[in-house]
Coordinates of C-alpha atoms in Angstrom, one line a residue:
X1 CA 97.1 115.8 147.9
X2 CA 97.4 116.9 144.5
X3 CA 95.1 120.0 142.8
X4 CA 93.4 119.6 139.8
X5 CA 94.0 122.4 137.4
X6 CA 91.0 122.8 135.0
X7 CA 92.2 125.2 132.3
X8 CA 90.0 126.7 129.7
X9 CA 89.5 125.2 126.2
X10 CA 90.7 128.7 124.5
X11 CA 93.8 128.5 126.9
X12 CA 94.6 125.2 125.9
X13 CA 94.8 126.0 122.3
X14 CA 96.7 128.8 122.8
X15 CA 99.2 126.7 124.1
X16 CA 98.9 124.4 121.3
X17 CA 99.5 126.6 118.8
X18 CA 102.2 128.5 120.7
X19 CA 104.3 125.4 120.8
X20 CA 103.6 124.7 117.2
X21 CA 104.7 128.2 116.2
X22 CA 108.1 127.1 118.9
X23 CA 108.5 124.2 116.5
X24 CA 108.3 125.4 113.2
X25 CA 112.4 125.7 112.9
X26 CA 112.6 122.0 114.0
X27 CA 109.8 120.7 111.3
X28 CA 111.2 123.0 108.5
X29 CA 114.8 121.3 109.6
X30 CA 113.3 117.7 109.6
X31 CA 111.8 118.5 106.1
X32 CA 115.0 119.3 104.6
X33 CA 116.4 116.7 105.8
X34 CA 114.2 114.0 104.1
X35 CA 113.6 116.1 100.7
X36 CA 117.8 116.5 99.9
X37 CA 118.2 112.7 99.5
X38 CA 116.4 112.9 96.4
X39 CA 114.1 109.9 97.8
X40 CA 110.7 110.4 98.8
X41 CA 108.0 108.4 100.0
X42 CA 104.8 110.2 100.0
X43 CA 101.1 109.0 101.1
X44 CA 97.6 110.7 102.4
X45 CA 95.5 109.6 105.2
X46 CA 92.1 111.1 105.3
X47 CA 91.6 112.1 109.1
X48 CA 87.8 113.8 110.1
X49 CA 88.0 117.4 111.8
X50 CA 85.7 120.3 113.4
X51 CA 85.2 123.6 111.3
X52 CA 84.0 126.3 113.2
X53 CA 80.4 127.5 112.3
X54 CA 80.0 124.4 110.3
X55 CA 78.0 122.4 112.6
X56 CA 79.8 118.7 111.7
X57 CA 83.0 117.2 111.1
X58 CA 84.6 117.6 107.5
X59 CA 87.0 115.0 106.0
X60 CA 90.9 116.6 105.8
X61 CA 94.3 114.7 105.3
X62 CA 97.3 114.0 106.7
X63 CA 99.8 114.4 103.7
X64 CA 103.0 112.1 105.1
X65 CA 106.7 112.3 103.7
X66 CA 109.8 110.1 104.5
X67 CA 112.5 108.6 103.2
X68 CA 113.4 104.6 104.0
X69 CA 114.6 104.0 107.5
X70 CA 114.9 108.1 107.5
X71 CA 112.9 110.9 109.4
X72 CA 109.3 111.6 108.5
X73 CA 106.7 114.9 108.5
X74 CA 103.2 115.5 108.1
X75 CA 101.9 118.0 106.5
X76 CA 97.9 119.2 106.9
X77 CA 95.8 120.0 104.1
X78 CA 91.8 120.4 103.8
X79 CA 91.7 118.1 100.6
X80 CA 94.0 115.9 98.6
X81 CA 94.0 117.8 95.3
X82 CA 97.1 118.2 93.3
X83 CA 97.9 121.3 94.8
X84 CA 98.4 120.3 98.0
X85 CA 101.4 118.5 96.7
X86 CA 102.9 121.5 96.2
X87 CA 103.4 122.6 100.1
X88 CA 104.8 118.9 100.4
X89 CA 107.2 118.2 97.4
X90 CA 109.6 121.5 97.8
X91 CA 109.8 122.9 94.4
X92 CA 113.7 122.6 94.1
X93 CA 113.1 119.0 95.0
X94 CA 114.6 116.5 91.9
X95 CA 114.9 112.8 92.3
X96 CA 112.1 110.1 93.0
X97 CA 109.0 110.1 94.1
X98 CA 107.1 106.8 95.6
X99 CA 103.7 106.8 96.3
X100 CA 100.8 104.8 95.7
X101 CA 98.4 104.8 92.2
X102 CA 96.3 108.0 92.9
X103 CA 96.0 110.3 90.0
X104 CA 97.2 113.0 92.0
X105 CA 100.9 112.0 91.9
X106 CA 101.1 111.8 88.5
X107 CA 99.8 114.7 87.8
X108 CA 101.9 116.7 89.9
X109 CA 105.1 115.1 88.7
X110 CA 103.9 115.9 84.7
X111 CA 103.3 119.4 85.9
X112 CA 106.8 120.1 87.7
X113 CA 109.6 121.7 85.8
X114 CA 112.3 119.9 87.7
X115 CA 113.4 116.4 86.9
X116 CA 111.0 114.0 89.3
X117 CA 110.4 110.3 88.1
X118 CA 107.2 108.7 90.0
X119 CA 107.4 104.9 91.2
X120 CA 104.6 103.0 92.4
X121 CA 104.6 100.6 95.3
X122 CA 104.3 97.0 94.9
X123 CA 102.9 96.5 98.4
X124 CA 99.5 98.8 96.9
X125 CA 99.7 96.4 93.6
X126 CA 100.3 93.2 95.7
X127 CA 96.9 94.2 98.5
X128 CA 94.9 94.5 95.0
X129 CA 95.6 91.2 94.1
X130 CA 95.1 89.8 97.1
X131 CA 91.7 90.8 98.0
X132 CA 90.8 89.3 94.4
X133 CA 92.0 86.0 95.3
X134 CA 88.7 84.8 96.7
X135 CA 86.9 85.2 93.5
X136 CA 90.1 84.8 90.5
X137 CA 92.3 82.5 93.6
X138 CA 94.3 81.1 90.5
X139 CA 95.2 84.1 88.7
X140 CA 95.6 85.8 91.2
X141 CA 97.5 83.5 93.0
X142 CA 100.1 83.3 90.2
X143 CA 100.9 86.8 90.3
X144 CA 101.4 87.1 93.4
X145 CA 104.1 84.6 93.5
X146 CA 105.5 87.0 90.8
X147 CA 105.9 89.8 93.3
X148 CA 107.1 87.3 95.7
X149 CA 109.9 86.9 93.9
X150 CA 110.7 90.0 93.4
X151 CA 110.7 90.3 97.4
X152 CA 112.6 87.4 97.4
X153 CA 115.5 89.2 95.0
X154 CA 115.5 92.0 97.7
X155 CA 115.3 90.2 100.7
X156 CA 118.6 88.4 99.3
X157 CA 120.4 91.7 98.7
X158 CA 119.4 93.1 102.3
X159 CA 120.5 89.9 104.1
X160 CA 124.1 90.5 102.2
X161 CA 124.4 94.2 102.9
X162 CA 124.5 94.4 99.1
X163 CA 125.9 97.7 98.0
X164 CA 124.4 99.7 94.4
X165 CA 126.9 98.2 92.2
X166 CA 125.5 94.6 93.2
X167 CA 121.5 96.0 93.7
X168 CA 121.9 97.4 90.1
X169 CA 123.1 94.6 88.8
X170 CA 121.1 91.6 90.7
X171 CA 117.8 93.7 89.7
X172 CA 118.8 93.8 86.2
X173 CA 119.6 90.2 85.8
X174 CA 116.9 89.0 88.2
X175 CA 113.9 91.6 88.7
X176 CA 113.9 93.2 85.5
X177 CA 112.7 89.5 84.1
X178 CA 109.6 89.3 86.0
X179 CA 108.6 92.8 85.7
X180 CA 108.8 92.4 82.1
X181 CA 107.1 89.5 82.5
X182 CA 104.2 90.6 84.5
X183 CA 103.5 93.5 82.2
X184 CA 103.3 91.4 79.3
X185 CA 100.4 88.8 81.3
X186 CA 98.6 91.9 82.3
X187 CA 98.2 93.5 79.1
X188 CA 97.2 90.3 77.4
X189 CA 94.8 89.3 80.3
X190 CA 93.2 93.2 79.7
X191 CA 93.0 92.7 75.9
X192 CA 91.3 89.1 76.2
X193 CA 88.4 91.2 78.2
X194 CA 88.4 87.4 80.6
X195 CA 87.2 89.4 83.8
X196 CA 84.4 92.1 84.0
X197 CA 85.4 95.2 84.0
X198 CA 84.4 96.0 88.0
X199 CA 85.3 92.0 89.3
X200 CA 88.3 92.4 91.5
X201 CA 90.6 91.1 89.8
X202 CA 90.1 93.0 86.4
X203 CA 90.1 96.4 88.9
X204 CA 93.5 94.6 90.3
X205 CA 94.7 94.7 86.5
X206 CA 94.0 98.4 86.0
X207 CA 95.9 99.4 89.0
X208 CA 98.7 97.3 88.4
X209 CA 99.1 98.6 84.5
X210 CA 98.4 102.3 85.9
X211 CA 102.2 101.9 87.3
X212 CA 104.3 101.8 84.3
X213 CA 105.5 104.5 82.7
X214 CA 103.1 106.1 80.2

C-alpha cells in the first residue's frame, strides 16, 4: 500500500523555485541558441496570476521566442509594454524580427541601436480578413485568395527543398507581384472611405497597411 505524502504549499514552492534557479544555465543556453540565427519569432499571451496581498488575479504575459522548426523560451513579464522587449530581444541581437501588428514591436525595433528589420505575419493579416468575410464576403474573399497564393509560392518551394538562391529568386518573380499588388488595392480601398471606419473589414485594412514599412 502506498503513503500519501501531503507536503506543505511553502515547501512546494520552494522546490519550484529551487529547480528554476537549477535551470537557469539551460534557459540562458536555449536563449542563445534561438537569438544567434538572426531570426526571431516573437509573440505575447496574456495568462491571469495571484499577487500576494492583492486579493484577485491580475492579467501578466507570457512573452514567447523561437525560431522556425528551432527551440523556443518564455519569458515572464507583468505587462506587455515596450520594455519588456528588452529582457527578450538580447541587445546585441541584429537580424529580423517577426511578430504580429502590436505597436509595441515597432516601437522597440525604432528604438534599438542595432540593425533589426520588423516583419509582420500574414497568418495575423489573413485571420483579419477572414472574420470580415461574413459582412464584406466578396472583398474579402478576393484577398484572401491573394495570400493564398502567396502560400501557394511557398508551399511550392518547401515541397522542392528549394535552397536561398531559388526562394530569393521565385519570391522576387512570383510574391513580390502580389504584394505589390495588394498594397496598391488596400490603399485605394482606404482612400475611397467604401467601409466604415469600425466595419471589419475597414479594421482588416488598417492592420494589413500597418505591416509595410513606414
Amino acid at each position: 500500500r502506498r503513503h500519501q505524502v501531503h507536503l506543505p504549499r511553502q515547501t512546494l514552492a520552494r522546490w519550484v523555485a529551487l529547480a528554476a534557479d537549477w535551470l537557469q544555465p539551460i534557459y540562458k543556453q536555449i536563449r542563445t541558441g534561438v537569438m544567434a540565427g538572426g531570426y526571431v519569432q516573437v509573440d505575447e499571451t496574456p495568462v491571469n496570476y495571484l499577487e500576494p496581498g492583492n486579493g484577485k488575479t491580475r492579467q501578466g504575459y507570457f512573452w514567447t521566442a523561437g525560431r522556425p522548426k528551432g527551440d523556443v523560451f518564455f519569458r515572464w513579464q507583468t505587462s506587455r509594454a515596450t520594455a519588456c522587449l528588452d529582457q527578450v530581444v538580447p541587445p546585441t541581437f541584429t537580424g529580423t524580427l517577426q511578430s504580429d501588428g502590436y505597436a509595441a514591436y515597432r516601437a522597440f525595433v525604432n528604438g534599438r541601436s542595432a540593425v533589426v528589420t520588423l516583419a509582420g505575419c500574414w497568418a495575423h493579416v489573413r485571420r483579419k480578413f477572414y472574420e470580415a468575410s461574413e459582412t464584406a464576403p466578396q472583398m474579402s474573399g478576393w484577398l484572401l485568395r491573394q495570400i493564398q497564393h502567396l502560400y501557394r509560392v511557398e508551399a511550392s518551394l518547401r515541397e522542392h527543398r528549394a535552397g536561398s538562391r531559388l526562394r530569393q529568386a521565385m519570391r522576387a518573380s512570383h510574391s513580390r507581384p502580389i504584394v505589390e499588388r495588394l498594397e496598391k488595392v488596400l490603399l485605394r480601398l482606404k482612400a475611397h472611405g467604401r467601409y466604415l471606419p469600425q466595419s471589419g473589414l475597414a479594421l482588416a485594412i488598417d492592420y494589413a497597411l500597418g505591416q509595410w514599412p513606414t
